[in-house]
Short mmCIF file of C-alpha atoms in Angstrom, two decimals:
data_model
loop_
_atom_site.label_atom_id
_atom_site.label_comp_id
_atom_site.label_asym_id
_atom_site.label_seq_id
_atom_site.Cartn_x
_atom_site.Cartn_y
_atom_site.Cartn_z
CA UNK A 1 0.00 0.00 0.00
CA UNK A 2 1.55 3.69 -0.92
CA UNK A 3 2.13 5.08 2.46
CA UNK A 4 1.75 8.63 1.80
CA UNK A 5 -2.45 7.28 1.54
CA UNK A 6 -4.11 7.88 4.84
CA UNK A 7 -7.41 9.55 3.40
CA UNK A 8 -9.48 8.10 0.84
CA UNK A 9 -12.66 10.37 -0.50
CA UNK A 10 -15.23 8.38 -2.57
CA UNK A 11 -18.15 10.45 -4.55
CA UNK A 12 -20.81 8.87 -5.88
CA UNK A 13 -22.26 6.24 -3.22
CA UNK A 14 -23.47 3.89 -6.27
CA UNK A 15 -22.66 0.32 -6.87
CA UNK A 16 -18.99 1.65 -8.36
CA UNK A 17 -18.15 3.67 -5.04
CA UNK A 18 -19.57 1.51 -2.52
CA UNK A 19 -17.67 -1.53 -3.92
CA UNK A 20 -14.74 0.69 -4.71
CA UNK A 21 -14.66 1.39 -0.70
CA UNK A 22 -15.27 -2.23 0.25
CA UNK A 23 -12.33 -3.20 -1.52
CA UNK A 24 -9.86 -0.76 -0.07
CA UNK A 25 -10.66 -1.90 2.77
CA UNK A 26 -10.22 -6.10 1.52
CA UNK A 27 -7.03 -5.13 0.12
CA UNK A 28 -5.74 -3.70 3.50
CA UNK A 29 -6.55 0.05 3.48
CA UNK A 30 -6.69 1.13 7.07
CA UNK A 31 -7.30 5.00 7.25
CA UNK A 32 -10.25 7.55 7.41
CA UNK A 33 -12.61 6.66 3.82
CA UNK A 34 -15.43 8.56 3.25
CA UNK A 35 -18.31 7.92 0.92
CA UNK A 36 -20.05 10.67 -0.10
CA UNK A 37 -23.26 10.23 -2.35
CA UNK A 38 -26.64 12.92 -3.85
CA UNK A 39 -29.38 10.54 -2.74
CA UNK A 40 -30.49 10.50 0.81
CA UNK A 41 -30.46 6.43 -0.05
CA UNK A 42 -28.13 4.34 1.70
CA UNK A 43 -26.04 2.24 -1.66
CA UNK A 44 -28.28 0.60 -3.58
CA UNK A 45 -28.75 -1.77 -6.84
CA UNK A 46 -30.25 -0.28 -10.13
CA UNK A 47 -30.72 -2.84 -12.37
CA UNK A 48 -34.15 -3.78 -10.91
CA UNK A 49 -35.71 -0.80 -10.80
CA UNK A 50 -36.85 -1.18 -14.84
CA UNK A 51 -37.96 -5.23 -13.54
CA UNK A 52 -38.65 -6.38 -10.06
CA UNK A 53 -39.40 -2.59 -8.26
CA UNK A 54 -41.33 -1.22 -11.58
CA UNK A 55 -43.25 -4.90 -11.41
CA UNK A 56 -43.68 -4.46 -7.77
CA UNK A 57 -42.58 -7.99 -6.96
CA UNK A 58 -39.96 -6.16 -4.89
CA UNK A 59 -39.94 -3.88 -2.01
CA UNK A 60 -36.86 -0.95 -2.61
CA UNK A 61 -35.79 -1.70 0.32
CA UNK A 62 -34.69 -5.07 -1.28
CA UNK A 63 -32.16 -3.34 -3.22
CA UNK A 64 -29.62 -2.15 -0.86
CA UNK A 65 -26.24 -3.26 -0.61
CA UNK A 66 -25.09 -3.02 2.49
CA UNK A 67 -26.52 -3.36 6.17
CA UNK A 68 -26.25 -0.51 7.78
CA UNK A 69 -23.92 -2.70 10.82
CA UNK A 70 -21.83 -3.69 7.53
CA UNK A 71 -20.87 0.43 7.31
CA UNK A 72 -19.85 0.53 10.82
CA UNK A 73 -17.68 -2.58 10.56
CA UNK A 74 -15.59 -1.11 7.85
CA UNK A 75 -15.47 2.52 9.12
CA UNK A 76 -17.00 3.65 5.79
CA UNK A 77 -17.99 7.33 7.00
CA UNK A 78 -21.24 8.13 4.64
CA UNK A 79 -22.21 11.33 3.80
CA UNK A 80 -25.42 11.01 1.81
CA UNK A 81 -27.56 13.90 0.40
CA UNK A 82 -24.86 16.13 0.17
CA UNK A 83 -23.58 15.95 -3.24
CA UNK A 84 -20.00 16.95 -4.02
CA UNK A 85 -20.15 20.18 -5.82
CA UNK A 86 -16.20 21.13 -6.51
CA UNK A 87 -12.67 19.71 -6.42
CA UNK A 88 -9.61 21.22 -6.28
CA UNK A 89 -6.80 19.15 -7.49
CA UNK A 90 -3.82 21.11 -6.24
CA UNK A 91 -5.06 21.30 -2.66
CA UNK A 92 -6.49 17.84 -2.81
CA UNK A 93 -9.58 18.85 -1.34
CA UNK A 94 -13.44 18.20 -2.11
CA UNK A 95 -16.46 20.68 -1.69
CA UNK A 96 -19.28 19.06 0.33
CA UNK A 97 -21.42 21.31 2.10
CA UNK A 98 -20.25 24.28 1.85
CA UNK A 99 -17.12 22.89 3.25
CA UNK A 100 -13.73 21.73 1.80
CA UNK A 101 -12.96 17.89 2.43
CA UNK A 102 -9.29 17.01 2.34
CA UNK A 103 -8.16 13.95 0.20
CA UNK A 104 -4.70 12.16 -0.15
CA UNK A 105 -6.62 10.18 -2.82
CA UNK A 106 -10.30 10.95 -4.32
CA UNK A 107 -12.37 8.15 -6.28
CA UNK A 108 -14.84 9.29 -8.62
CA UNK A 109 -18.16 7.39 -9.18
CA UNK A 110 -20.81 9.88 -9.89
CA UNK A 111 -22.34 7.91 -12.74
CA UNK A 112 -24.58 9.08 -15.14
CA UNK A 113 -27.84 11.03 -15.13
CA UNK A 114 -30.19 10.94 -18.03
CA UNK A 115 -30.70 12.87 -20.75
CA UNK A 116 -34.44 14.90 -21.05
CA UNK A 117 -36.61 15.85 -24.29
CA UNK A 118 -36.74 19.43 -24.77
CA UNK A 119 -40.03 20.76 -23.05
CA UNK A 120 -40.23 17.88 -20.78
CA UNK A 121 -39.24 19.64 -17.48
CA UNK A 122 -41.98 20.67 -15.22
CA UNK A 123 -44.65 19.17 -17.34
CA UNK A 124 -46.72 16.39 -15.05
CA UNK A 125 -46.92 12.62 -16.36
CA UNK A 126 -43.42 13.13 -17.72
CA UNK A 127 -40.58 10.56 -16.12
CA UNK A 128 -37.19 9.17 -15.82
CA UNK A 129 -36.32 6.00 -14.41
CA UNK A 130 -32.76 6.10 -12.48
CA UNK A 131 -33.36 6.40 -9.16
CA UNK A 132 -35.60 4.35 -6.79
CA UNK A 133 -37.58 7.42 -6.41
CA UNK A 134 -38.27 7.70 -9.86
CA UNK A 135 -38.85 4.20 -9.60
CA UNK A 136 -41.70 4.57 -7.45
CA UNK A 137 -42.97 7.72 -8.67
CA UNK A 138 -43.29 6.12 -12.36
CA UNK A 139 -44.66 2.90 -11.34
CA UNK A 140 -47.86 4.91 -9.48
CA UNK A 141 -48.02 7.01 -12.86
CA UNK A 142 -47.75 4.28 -15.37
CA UNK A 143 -50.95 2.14 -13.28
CA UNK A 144 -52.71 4.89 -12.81
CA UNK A 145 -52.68 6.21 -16.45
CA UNK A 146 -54.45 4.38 -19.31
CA UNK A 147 -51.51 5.09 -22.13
CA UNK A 148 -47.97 4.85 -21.16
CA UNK A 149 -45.58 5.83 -24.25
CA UNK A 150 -42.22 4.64 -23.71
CA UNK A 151 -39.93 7.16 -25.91
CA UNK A 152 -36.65 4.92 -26.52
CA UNK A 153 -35.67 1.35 -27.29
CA UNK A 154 -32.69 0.76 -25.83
CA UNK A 155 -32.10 -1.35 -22.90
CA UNK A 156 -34.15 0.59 -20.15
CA UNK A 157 -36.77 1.28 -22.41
CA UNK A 158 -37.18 -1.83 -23.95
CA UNK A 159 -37.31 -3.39 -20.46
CA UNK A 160 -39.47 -0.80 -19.29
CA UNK A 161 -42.27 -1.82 -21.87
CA UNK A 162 -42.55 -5.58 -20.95
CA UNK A 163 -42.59 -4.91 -17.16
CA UNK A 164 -45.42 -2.70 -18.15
CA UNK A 165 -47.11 -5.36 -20.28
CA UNK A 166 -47.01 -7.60 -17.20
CA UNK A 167 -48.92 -5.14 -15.46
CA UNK A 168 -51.40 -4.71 -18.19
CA UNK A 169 -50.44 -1.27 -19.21
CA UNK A 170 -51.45 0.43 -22.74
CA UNK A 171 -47.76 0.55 -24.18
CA UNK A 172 -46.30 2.69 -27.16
CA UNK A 173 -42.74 2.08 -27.72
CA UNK A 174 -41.10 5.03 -29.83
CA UNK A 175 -37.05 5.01 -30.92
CA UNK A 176 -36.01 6.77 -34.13
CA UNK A 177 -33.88 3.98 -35.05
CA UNK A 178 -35.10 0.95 -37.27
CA UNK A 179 -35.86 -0.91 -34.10
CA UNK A 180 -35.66 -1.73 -30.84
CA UNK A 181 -31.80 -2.38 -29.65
CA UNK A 182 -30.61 -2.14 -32.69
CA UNK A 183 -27.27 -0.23 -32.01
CA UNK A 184 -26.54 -2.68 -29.35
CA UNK A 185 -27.69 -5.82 -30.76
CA UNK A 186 -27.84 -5.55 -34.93
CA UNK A 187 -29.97 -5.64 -36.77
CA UNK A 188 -30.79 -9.68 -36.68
CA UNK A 189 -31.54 -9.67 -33.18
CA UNK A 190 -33.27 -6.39 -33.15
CA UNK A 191 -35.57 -7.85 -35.43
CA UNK A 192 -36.37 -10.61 -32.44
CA UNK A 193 -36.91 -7.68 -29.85
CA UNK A 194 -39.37 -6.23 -32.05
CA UNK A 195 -41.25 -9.17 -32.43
CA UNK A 196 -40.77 -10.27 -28.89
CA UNK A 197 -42.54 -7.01 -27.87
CA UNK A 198 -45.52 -7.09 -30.78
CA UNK A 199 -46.28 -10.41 -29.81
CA UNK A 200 -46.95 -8.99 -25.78
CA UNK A 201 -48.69 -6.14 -27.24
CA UNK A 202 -46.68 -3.38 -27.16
CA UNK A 203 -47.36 -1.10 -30.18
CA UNK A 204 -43.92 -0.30 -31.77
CA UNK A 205 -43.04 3.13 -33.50
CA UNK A 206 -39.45 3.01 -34.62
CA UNK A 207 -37.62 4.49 -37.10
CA UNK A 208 -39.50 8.36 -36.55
CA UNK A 209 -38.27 11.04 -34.63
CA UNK A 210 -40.06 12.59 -31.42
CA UNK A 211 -40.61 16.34 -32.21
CA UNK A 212 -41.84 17.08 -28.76
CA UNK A 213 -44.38 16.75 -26.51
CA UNK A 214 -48.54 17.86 -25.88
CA UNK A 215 -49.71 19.01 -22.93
CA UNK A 216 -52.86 20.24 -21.16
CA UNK A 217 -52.71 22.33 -17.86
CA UNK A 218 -49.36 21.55 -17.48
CA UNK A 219 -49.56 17.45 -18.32
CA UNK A 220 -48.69 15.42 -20.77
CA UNK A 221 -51.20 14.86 -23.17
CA UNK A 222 -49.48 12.93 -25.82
CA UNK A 223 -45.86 12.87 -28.14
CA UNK A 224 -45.83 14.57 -31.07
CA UNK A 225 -43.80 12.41 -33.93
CA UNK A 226 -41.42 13.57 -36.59
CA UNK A 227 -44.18 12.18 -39.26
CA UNK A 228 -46.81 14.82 -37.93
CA UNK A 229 -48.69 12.42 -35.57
CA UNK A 230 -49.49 12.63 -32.19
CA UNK A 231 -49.15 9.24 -29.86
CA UNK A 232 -52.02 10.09 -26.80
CA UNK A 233 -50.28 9.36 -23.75
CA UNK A 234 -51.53 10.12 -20.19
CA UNK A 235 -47.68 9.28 -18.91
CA UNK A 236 -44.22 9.25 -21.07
CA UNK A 237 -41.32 7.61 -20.13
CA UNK A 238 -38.11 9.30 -21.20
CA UNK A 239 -35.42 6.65 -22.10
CA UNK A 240 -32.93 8.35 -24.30
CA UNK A 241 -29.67 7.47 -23.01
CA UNK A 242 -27.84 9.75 -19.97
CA UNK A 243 -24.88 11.88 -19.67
CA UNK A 244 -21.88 11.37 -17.07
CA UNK A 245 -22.23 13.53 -13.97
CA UNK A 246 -18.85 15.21 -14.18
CA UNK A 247 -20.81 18.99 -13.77
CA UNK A 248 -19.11 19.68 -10.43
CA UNK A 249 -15.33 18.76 -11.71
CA UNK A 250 -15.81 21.66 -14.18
CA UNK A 251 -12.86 23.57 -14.01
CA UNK A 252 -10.80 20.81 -12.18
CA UNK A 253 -8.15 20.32 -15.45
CA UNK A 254 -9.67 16.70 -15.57
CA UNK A 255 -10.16 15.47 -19.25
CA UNK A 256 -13.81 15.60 -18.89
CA UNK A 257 -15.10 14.61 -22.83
CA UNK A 258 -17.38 11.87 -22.45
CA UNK A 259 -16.70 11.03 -18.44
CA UNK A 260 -13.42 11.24 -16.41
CA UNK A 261 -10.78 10.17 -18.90
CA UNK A 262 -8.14 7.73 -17.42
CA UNK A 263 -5.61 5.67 -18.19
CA UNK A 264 -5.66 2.18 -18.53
CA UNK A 265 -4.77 1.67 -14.93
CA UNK A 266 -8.23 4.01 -13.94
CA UNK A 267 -5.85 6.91 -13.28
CA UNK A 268 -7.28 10.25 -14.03
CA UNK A 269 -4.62 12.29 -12.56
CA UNK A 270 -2.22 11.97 -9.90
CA UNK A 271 -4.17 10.92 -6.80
CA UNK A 272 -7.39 11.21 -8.85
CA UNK A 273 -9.18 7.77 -10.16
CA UNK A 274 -12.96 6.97 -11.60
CA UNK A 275 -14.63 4.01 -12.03
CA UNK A 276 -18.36 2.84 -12.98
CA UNK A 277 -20.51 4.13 -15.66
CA UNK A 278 -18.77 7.66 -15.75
CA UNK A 279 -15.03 6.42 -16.23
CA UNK A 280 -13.61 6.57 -19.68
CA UNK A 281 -10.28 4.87 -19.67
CA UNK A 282 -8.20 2.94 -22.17
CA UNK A 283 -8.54 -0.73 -22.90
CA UNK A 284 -5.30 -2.09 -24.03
CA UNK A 285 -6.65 -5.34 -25.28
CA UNK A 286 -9.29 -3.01 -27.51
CA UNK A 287 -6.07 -0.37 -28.38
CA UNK A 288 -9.00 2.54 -27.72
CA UNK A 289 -10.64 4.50 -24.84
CA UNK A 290 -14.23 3.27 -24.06
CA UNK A 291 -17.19 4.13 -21.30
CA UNK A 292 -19.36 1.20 -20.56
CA UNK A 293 -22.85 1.57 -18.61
CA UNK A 294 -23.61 -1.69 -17.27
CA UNK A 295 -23.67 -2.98 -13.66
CA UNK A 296 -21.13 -5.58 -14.22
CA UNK A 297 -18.68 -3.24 -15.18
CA UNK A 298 -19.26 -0.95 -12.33
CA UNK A 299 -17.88 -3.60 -9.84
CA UNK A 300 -15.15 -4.87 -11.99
CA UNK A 301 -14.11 -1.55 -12.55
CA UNK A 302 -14.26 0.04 -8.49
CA UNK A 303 -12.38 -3.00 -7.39
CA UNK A 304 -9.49 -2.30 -10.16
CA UNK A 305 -9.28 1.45 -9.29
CA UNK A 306 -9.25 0.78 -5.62
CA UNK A 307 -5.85 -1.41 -5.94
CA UNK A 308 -4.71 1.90 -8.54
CA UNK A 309 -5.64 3.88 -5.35
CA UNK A 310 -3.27 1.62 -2.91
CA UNK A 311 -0.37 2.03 -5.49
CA UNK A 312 -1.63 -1.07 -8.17
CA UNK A 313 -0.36 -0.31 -11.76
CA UNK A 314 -2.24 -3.68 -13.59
CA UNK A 315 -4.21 -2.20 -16.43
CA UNK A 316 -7.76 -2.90 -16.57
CA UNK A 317 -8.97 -4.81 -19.81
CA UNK A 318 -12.50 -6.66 -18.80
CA UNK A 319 -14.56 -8.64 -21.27
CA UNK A 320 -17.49 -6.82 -20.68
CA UNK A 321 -20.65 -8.12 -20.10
CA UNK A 322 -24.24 -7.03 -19.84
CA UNK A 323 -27.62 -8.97 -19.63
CA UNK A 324 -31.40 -8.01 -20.49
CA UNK A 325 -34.60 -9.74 -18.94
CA UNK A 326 -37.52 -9.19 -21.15
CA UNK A 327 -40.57 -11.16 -20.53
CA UNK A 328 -39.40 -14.79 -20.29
CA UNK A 329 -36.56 -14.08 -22.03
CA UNK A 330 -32.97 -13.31 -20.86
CA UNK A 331 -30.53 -12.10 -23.43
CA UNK A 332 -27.00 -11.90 -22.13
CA UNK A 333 -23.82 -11.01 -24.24
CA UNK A 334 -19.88 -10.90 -23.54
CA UNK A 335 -17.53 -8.17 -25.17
CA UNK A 336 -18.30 -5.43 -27.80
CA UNK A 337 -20.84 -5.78 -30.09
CA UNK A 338 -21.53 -1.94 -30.74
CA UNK A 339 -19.73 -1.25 -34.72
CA UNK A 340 -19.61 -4.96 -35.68
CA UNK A 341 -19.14 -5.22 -39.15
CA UNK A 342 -19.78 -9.16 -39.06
CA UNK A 343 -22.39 -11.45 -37.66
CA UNK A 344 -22.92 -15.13 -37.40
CA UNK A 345 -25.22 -17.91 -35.57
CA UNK A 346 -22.71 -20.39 -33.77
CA UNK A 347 -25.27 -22.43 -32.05
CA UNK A 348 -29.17 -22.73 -32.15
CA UNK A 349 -31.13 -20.78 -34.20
CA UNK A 350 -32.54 -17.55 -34.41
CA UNK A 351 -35.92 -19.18 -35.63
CA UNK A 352 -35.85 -21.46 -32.67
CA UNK A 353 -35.31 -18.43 -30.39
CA UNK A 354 -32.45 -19.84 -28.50
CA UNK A 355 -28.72 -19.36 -29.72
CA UNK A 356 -25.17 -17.87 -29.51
CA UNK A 357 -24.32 -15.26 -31.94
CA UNK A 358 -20.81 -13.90 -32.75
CA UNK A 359 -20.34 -10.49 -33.87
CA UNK A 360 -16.61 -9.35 -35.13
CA UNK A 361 -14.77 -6.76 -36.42
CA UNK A 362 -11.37 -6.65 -38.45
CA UNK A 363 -11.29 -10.34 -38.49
CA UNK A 364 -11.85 -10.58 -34.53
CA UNK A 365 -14.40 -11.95 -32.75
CA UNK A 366 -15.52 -8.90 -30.82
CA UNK A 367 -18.40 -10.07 -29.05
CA UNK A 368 -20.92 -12.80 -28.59
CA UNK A 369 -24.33 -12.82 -27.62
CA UNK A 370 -26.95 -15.53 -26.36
CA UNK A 371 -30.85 -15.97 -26.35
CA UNK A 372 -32.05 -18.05 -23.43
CA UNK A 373 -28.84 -19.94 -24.16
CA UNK A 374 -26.58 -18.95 -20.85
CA UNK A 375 -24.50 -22.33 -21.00
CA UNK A 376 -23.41 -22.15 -24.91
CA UNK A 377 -23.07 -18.41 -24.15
CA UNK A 378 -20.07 -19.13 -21.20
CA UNK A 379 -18.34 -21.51 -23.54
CA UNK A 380 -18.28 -18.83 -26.20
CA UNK A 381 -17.01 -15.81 -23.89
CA UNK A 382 -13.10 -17.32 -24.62
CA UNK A 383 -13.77 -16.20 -28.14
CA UNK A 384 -13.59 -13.26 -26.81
CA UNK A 385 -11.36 -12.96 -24.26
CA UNK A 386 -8.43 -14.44 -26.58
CA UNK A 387 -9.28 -12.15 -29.57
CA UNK A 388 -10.50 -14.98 -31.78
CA UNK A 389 -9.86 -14.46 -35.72
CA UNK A 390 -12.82 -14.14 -37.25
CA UNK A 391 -11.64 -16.56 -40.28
CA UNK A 392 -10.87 -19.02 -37.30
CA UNK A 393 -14.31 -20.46 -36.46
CA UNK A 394 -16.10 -19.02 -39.35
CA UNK A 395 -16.25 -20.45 -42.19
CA UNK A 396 -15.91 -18.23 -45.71
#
């Protein structure tokens, strides 16, 4: 451990931070570590708040990470609802409060927030889904209202919808791509989504923009398309994507394009590290500097920049992985498969509705992806992690 560490500041009390903290202290940090985080909420896990807390089949309480004991044990000091708002890199200090909070070494996990339509804020029936708050707050909307539109396909939104169809909600998905996932997924297994989602009942408008939004007396009233028609909504759910939260380190000298750049090792500048969903650091294995948003990552990631912290060097080069439950369907995938420029069926069928797809690049195999196939799909993941030719296992 570097010796001249004695005080560890943490900001962003997500999954990335808290784990980030629980591993300094498993890999023998003993000094003052503080954890400060914007909710009032003690840690807890976001992934379920699109399934099992929109669904109601879980309580939010459910999703916390830690007891409360567990905090004492490790002499995490939290500081919750009280964002940080400024840091100063040459003093090595923090502003919480009003106050400035001295660091020898300050982790950054703020994560992401997401991104709005224009016109949307202040106008009731209009909702996000990233905190358990919103969680709540959209669940009571989205019963009580008789036409939900869901305005975005990508992973939250997509999952969104079929929680809703399990609830018997009126859904309208909208995306102004050619389907549902299809930047993540491809086209081929976009195609599956779609149907996956007309088959439950979901009404799907993709490939037209969203102009903006109607309103009566200050609510929603419907969203108004690219095409010139109006989708009647009594509740919208914006799922657009979401920007870093790197708002308070303006003016810090951080590279802050896209998230905290880093180096491979997580190292944003000296004493200075990030990890989770707002890091952008360079993958050596990938020869480029990526952010990834998915939970998996998040840990990987805070436990790696936590060792950087104590004086580790190892650069961090995951296979990255990410998983989707829609209806009875769980689609999981290892690796990149954003900007493939090759895809093939290794197993299964995509007729059948249960195989392992490869997706490459350059002659690589960059990624591979399973339907309801978890076993074939763990078998496959060394195709990734050992950079696979393409020309290897596939035949001309």
């Amino acid at each position: 451990m570097t010796a001249a560490v004695r005080r560890v500041v943490v900001v962003g009390a997500g999954a990335a931070g808290l784990t980030a903290a629980e591993s300094l202290r498993a890999d023998g940090f003993d000094g003052d570590l503080t954890l400060i985080g914007a909710e009032t909420h003690a840690p807890y896990d976001r992934p379920p708040l699109s399934k099992q807390v929109l669904a109601g089949t879980w309580e939010p309480a459910r999703l916390e990470l830690l007891s409360g004991q567990r905090y004492d044990d490790l002499r995490i000091t939290r500081r919750l609802g009280t964002p940080a708002t400024a840091a100063d890199l040459a003093r090595r200090t923090v502003r919480v409060d009003r106050a400035d909070l001295p660091y020898d070494a300050l982790l950054i996990a703020t994560g992401v927030r997401p991104r709005t339509l224009p016109g949307a804020a202040g106008l009731g029936g209009v909702h996000v889904l990233r905190t358990v708050d919103d969680a709540v707050a959209f669940q009571a909307a989205a019963l009580a209202a008789g036409r939900v539109v869901v305005v975005g396909a990508g992973f939250l939104g997509a999952e969104a919808a079929a929680t809703l169809r399990g609830l018997g909600v009126s859904v309208t998905l909208v995306d102004p791509l050619p389907g549902p996932l299809v930047r993540q997924l491809g086209p081929a297994v976009s195609a599956l989504v779609a149907d996956l989602h007309t088959e439950h009942g979901v009404e799907l408008r993709t490939g037209v923009t969203v102009a903006g939004l109607t309103s009566d007396v200050g609510r929603v009233t419907g969203v108004r398309l690219g095409d010139g028609t109006v989708v009647a909504a009594d509740c919208v759910l914006v799922a657009i994507g979401c920007v870093p939260v790197t708002e308070w380190l303006a003016g810090s000298g951080l590279d802050l394009a896209d998230g905290v750049g880093c180096d491979a090792s997580c190292r944003a500048a000296p004493g200075v590290f990030a990890a989770g969903d707002v890091a952008r650091w360079f993958h050596p294995a990938l020869g480029e500097t990526i952010r990834v948003e998915h939970r998996t990552n998040a840990t990987e990631q805070a436990m790696a920049a936590a060792r950087a912290v104590l004086g580790g060097d190892e650069p961090y080069a995951p296979v990255p992985y990410f998983w989707s439950d829609q209806y009875d369907t769980k689609i999981q995938a290892y690796g990149h498969l954003a900007g493939a420029d090759r895809f093939a069926v290794a197993s299964g069928s995509l007729a059948q509705r249960r195989f392992v797809a490869l997706y490459g690049r350059d002659d690589r195999v960059t990624g591979v992806l399973g339907w309801r196939s978890p076993r074939e799909l763990l078998r496959a993941r060394a195709l990734v992690a050992d950079a696979t030719r393409w020309s290897d296992v596939v035949p001309a």
